[in-house]
Coordinates of C-alpha atoms and ligand atoms in Angstrom, one line a residue:
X505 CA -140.2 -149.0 -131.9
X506 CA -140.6 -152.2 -133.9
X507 CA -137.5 -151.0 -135.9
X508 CA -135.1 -151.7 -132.6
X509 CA -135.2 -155.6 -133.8
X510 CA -134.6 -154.6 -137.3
X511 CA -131.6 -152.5 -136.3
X512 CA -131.0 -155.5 -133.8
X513 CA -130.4 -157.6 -136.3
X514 CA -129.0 -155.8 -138.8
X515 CA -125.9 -155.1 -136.1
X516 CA -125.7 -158.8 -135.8
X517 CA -125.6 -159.8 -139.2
X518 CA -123.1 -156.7 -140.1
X519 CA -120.9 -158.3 -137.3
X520 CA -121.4 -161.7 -138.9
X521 CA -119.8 -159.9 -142.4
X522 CA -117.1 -158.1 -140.8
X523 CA -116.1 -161.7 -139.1
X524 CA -115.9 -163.7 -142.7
X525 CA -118.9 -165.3 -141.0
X526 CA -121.9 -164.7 -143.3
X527 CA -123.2 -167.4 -145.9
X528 CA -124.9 -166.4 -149.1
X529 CA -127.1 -169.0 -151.4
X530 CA -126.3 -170.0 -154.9
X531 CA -128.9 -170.2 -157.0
X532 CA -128.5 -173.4 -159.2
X533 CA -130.2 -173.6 -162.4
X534 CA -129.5 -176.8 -163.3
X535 CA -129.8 -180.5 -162.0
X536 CA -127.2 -181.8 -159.3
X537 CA -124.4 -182.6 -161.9
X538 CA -120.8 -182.3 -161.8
X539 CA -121.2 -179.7 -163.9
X540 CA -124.0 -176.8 -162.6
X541 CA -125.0 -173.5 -164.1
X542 CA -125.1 -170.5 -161.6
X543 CA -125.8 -167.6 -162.4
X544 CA -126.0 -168.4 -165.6
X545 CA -122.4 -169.8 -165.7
X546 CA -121.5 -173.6 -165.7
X547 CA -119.5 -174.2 -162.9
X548 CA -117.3 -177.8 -162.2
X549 CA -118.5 -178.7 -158.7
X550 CA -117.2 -180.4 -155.9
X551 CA -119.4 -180.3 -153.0
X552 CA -122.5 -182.1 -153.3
X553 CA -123.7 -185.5 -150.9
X554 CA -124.2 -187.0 -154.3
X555 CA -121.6 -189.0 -153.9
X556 CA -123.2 -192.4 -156.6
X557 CA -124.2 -189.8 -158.4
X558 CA -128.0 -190.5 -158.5
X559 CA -129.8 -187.3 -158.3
X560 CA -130.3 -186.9 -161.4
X561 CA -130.9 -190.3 -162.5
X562 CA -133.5 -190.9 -165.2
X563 CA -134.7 -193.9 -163.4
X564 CA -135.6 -192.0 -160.1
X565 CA -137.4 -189.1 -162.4
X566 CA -139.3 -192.0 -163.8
X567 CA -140.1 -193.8 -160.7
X568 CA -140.8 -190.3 -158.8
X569 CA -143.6 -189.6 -162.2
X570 CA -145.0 -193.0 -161.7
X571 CA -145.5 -192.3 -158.1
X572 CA -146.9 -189.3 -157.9
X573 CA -149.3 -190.6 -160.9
X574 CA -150.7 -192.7 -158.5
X575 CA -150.6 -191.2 -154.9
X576 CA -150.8 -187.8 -155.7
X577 CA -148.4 -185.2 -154.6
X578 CA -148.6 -185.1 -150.9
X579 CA -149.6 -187.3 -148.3
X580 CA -152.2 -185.5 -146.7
X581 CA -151.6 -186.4 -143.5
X582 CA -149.2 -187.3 -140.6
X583 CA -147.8 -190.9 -140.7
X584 CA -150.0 -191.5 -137.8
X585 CA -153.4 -190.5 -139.1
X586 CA -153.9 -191.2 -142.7
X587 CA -150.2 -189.8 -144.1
X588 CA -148.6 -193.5 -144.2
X589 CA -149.3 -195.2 -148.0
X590 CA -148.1 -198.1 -149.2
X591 CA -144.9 -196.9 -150.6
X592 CA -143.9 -195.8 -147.3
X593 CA -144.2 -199.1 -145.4
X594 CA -142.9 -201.2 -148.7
X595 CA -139.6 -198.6 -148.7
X596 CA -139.4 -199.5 -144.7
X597 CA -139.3 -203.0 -145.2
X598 CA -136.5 -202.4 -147.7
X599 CA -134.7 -200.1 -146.0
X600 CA -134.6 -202.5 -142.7
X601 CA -133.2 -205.3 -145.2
X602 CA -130.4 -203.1 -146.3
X603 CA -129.3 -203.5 -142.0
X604 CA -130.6 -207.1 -141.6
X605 CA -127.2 -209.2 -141.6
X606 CA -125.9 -206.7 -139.3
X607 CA -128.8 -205.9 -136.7
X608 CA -131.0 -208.5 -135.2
X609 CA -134.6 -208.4 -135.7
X610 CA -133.8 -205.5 -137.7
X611 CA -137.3 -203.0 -138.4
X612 CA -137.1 -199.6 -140.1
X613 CA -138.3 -196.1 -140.0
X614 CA -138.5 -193.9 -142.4
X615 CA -138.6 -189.9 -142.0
X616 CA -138.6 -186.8 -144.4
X617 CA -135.0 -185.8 -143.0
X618 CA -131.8 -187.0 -141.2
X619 CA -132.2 -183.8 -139.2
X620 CA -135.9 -185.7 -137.4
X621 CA -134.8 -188.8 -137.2
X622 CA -131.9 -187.9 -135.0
X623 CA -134.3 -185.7 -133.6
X624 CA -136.8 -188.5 -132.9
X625 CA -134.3 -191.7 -131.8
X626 CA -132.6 -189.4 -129.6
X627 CA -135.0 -187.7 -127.7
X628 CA -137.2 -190.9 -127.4
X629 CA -134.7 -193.5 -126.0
X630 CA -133.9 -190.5 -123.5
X631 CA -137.2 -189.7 -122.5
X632 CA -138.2 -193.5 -121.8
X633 CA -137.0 -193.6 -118.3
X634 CA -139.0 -192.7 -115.3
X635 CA -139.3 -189.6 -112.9
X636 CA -135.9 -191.1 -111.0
X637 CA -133.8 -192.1 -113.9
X638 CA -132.2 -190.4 -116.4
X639 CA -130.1 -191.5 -119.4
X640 CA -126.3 -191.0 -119.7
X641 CA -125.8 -189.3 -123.5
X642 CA -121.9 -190.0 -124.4
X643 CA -122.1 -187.7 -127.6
X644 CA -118.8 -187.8 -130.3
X645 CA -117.1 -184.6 -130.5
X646 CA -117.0 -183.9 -133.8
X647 CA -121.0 -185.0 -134.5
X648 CA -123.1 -183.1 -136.6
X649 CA -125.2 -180.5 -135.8
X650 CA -128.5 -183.1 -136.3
X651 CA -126.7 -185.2 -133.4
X652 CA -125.9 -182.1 -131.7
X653 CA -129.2 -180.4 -131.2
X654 CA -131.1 -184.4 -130.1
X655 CA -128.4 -184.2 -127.7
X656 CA -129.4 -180.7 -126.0
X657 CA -133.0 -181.6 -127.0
X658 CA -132.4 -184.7 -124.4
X659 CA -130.8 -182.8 -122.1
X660 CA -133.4 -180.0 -121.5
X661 CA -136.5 -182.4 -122.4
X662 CA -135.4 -185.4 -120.5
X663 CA -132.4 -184.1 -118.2
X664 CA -130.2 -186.6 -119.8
X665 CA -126.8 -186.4 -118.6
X666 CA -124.9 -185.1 -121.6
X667 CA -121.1 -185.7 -121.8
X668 CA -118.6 -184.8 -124.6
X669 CA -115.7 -187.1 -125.6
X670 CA -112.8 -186.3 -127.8
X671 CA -113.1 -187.0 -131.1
X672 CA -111.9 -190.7 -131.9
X673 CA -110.3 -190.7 -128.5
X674 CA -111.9 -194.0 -127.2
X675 CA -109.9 -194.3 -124.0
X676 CA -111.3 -191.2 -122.7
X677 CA -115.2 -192.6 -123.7
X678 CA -114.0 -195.7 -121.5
X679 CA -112.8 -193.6 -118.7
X680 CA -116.0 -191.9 -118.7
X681 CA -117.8 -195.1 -119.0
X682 CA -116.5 -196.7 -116.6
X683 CA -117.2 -194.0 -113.9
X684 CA -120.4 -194.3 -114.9
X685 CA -122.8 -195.7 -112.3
X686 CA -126.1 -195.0 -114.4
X687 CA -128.4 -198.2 -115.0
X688 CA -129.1 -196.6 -119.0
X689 CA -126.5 -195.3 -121.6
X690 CA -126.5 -194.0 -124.9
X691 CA -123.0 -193.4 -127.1
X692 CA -123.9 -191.0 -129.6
X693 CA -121.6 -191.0 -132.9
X694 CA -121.3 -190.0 -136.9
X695 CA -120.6 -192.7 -138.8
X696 CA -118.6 -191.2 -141.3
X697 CA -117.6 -187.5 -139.7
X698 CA -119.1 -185.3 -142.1
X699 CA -116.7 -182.3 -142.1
X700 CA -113.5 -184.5 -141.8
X701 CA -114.7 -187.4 -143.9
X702 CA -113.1 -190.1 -141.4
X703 CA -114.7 -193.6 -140.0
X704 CA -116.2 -194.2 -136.6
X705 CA -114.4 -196.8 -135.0
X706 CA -117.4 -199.0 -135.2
X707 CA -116.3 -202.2 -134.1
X708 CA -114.0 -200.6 -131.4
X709 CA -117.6 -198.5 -129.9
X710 CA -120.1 -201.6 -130.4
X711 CA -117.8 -203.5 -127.9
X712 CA -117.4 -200.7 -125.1
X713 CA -121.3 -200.5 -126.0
X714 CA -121.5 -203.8 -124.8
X715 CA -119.2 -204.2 -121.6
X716 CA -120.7 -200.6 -120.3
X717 CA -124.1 -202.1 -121.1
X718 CA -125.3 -199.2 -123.6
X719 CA -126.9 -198.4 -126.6
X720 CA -124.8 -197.3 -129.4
X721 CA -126.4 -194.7 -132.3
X722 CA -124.2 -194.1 -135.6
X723 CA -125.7 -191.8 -137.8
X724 CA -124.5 -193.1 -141.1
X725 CA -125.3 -190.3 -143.4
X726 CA -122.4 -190.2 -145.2
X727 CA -121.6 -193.8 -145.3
X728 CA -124.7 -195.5 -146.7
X729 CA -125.1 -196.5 -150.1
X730 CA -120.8 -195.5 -150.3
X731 CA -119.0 -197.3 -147.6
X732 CA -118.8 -201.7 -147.3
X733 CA -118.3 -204.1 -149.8
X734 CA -122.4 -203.5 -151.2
X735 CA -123.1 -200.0 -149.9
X736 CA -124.7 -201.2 -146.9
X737 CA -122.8 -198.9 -145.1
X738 CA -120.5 -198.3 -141.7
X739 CA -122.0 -201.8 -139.8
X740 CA -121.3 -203.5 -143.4
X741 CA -117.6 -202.0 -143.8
X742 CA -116.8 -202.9 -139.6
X743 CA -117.9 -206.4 -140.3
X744 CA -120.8 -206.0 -137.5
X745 CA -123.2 -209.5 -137.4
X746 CA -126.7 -209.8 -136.9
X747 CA -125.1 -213.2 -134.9
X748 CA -123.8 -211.3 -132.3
X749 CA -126.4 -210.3 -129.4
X750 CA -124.3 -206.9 -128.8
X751 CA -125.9 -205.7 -132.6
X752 CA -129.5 -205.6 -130.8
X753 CA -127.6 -202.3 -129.3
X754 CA -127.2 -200.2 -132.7
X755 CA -129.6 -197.8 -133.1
X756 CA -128.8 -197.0 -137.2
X757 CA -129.5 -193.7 -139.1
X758 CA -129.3 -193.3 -142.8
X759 CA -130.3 -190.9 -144.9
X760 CA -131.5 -191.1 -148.5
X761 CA -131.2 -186.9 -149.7
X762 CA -127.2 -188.0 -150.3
X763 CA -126.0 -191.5 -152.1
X764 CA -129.8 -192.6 -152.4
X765 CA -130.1 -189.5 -154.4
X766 CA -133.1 -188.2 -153.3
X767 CA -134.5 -186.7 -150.1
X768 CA -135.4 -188.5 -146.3
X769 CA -134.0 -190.9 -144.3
X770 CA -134.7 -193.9 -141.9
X771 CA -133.7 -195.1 -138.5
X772 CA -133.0 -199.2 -138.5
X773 CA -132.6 -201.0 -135.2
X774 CA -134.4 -204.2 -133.3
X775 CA -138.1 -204.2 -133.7
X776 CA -138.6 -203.4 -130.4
X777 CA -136.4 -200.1 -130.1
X778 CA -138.3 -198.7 -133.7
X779 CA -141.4 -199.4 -132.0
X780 CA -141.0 -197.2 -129.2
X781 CA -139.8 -194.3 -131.8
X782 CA -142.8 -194.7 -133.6
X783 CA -145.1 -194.4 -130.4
X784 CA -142.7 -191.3 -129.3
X785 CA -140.6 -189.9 -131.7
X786 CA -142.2 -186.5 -131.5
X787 CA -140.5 -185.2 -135.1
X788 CA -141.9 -188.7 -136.9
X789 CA -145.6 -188.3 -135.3
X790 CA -145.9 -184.1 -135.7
X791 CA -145.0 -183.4 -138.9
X792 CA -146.8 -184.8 -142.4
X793 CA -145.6 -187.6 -143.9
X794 CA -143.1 -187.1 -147.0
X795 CA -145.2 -187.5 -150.3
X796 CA -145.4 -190.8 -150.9
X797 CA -144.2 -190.6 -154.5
X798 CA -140.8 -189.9 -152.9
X799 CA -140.9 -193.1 -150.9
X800 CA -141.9 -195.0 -154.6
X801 CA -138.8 -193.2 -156.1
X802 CA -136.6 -194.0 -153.1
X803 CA -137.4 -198.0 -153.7
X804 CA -135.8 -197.5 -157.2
X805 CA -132.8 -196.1 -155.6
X806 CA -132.3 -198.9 -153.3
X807 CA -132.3 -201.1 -156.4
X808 CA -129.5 -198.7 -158.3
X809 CA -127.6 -198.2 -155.4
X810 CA -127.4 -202.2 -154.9
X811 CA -125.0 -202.3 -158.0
X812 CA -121.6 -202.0 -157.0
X813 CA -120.5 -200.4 -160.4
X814 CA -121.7 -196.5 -158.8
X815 CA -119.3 -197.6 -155.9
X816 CA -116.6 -198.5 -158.1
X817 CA -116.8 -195.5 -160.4
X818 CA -116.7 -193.3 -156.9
X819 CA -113.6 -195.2 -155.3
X820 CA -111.5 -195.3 -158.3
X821 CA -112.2 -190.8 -158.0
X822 CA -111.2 -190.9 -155.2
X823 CA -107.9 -193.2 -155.8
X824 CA -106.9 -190.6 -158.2
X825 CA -107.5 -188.0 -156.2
X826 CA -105.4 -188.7 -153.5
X827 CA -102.9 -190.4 -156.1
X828 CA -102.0 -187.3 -157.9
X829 CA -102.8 -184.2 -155.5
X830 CA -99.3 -182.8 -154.4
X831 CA -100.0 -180.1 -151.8
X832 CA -97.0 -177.7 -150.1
X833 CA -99.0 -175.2 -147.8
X834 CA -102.1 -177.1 -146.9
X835 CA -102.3 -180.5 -146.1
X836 CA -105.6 -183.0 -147.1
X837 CA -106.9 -184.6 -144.3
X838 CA -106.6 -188.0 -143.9
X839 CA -109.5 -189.3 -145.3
X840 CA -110.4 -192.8 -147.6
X841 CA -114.2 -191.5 -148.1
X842 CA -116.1 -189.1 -150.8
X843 CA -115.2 -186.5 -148.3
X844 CA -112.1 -185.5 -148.9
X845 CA -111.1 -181.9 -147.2
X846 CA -108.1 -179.6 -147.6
X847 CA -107.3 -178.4 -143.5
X848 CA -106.3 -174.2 -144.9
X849 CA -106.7 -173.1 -141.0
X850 CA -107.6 -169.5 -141.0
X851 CA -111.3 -168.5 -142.1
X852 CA -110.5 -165.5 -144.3
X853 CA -107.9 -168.0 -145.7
X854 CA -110.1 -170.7 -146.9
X855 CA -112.8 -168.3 -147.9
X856 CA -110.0 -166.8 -150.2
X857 CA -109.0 -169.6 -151.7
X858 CA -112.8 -170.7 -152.0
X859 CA -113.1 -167.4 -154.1
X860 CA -110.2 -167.9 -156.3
X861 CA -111.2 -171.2 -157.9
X862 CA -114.6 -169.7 -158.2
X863 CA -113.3 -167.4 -160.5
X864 CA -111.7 -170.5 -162.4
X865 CA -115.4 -171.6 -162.7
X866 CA -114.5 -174.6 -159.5
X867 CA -117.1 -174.9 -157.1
X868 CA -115.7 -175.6 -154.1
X869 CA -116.7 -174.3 -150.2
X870 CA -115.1 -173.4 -147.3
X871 CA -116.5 -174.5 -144.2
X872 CA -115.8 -172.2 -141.4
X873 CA -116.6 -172.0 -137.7
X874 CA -119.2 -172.8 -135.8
X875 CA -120.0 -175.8 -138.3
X876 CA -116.0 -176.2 -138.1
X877 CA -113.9 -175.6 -134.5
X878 CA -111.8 -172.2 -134.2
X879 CA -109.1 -171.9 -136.6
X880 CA -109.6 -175.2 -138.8
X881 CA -111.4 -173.8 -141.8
X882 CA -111.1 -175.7 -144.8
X883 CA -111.7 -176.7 -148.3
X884 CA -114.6 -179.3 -148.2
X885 CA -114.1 -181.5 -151.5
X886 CA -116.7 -184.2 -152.3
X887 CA -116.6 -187.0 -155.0
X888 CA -119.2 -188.4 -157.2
X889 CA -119.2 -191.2 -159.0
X890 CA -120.4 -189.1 -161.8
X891 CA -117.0 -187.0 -161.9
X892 CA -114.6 -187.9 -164.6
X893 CA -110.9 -188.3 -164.5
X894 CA -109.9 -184.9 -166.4
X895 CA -112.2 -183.1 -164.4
X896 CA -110.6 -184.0 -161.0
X897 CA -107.3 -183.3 -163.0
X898 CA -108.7 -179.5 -163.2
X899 CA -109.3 -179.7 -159.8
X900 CA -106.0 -180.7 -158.6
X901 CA -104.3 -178.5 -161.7
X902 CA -106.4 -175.2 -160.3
X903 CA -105.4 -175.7 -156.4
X904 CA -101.8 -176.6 -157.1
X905 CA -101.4 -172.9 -158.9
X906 CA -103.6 -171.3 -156.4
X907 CA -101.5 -172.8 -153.5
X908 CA -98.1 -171.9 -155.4
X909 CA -99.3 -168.2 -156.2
X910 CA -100.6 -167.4 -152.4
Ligands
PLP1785 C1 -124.0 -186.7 -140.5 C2 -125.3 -186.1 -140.9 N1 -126.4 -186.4 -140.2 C3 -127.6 -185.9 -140.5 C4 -127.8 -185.0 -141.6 C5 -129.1 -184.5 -141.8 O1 -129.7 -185.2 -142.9 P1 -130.8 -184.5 -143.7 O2 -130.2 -183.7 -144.7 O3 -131.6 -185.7 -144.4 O4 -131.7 -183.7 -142.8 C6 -126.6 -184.6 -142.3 C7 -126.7 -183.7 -143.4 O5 -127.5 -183.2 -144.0 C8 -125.4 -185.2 -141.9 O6 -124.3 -184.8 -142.6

């Protein structure tokens, strides 16, 4: 009998193969690198979050060693009971500095992953109203799954009231807004749209924010430590103010496993919000700490990240890129970030042409439905500033034949 749920989901996961559907692991041998052996070949890549090109920085090795020398390898503990070592609350106070001329009062919180701390600020904010209130969710369109999941957590956890608007389509958010007659409000949005690799409209959202009387939460996963001037990020590139009271309604996420090169990530907002996450974010109090050694190696990358020559490096990539790619077929989507993805449509299309610069030893995946609506599978390329001229060159030279030959 206990083999119906093996033949269960073996039918599922057959049906997942026959519908291009099913993802397989690469086994990488080597560090995060432009160039990667798998299975034993050395493959050019394109798709890592390591957009500065820190992950395999001899500087964050050395400060990881040093850390783990002298707090061990794990924390022991939750943050709450005895999991929270210095290295955590000195990488806080750094990480809430990174926000401060853009968020009032600015404190910070750090978490192992993005994936809790949208987890935590969500569900917290929601659940902070009593048994006759209930808080309006406005959640992007086009958010990531992270978002997506603190969203439905709210919904079923907290009854928020959950609504979806169209990706970049602010009108429609007012519309909704404004038929609003709920006393509490939260606008959910990526920062920098992982998939598509386009901008929030920041300055645009923090103002509805403001005349709807809501809080506003950008998850910034892709845009800290690569977009603004100094890395800060999304509130840094729209020009946000710690001067300007509506700022005490961002609710900022960052994460630190992409252009900070490591692994973990931090919510920064007024000191009063983060306090309330820390009493009831459920995914920062039931879960152990991250070793602190990671928090000691993440301080180092604050201080790399802080020189503008990784950013410079990554924006003169991607300059070239977009420069010199000449596409018939596909089109790229209109992007000015790291992410920089080719829309090929079709699922067994993209797959396809994933395959073929495989075999040219490119790295390059599709992303297909469900992380991608119906029908808009694509190439998802990524810059680092690690990535050299003539390799991009290979890149553009191998798509251009594959696109001609198809
Ligand atoms: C927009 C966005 N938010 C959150 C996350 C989750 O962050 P983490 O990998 O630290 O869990 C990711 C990707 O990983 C992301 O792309």
């Amino acid at each position: 009998m206990a083999l119906k749920y093996i033949n269960h989901f073996n039918h599922l996961l057959d049906d997942l193969e026959q519908r291009s559907l099913k993802r397989t692991l690469k086994i990488c041998d080597s560090a995060s690198a432009p160039v990667m052996t798998i299975d034993g070949q050395a493959m050019l890549t394109f798709c890592s979050n390591d957009y500065l090109g820190l992950a395999n920085h001899p500087e964050l090795a050395k400060a990881i060693t040093e850390g783990l020398q002298r707090f061990g390898s794990g924390s022991g503990a939750s943050h709450m009971i005895s999991g929270h070592h210095r290295p955590h609350d000195v990488l806080e106070k750094a990480l809430a500095k990174t926000q401060a001329a853009f968020i009032p009062e600015v404190h910070a919180l750090f978490f192992s992953t993005g994936y809790m701390a949208n987890l935590a600020a969500i569900t917290a904010i929601s659940g902070s109203l009593g048994s006759n209130q209930v808080m309006s969710i406005y959640s992007e369109e086009l958010n990531h799954a992270s978002l997506i999941d603190g969203v439905r957590l709210a919904s079923k956890q907290n009854q928020a009231k959950v609504q979806v608007f169209p990706h970049q389509n602010l009108s429609a958010l007012e519309q909704l807004l404004a038929k609003d007659t709920n006393q509490f409000k939260l606008i959910v949005t990526d920062g920098v749209f992982s998939m598509d690799g386009d901008l929030a409209k920041v300055t645009e959202l923090l103002k509805l924010a403001d005349q709807y009387d809501a809080l506003i939460l950008v998850d910034d996963a892709h845009g800290f430590g690569v977009v603004g001037q100094h890395g800060g990020g999304i509130l840094e590139h729209a020009d946000i103010r710690n001067t300007d009271e509506a700022a005490a309604r961002i609710i900022y996420i960052g994460t630190l496993g992409k252009a900070a090169g490591i692994s973990g990530a931090f919510i920064a907002a007024h000191k009063t919000l983060i306090e309330w996450i820390t009493q009831k974010g459920r995914s920062y109090i039931y879960t152990t700490a991250s070793p602190p050694a990671m928090a000691h190696g993440l301080l180092k990358s604050l201080e790399l990240m802080s020189d503008d020559s990784y950013r410079a490096s990554l924006n003169k990539n991607i300059q070239h890129w977009k420069k010199t790619l000449r596409l018939n077929k596909w089109s790229l989507m209109p992007s000015d970030t790291a992410i920089q993805p080719i829309m090929i449509g079709k699922t067994e299309d993209a797959l396809q042409v994933a395959q073929q610069l495989y075999q040219k030893n490119i790295w390059v995946p599709a992303i297909r439905p469900p992380t991608v609506p119906a029908d808009t599978a694509r190439l998802r390329i990524t810059f680092s500033a690690s990535h050299t001229t003539e390799q991009i060159d290979h890149l553009i030279q191998a798509l251009m034949e594959i696109e001609h030959d198809l």
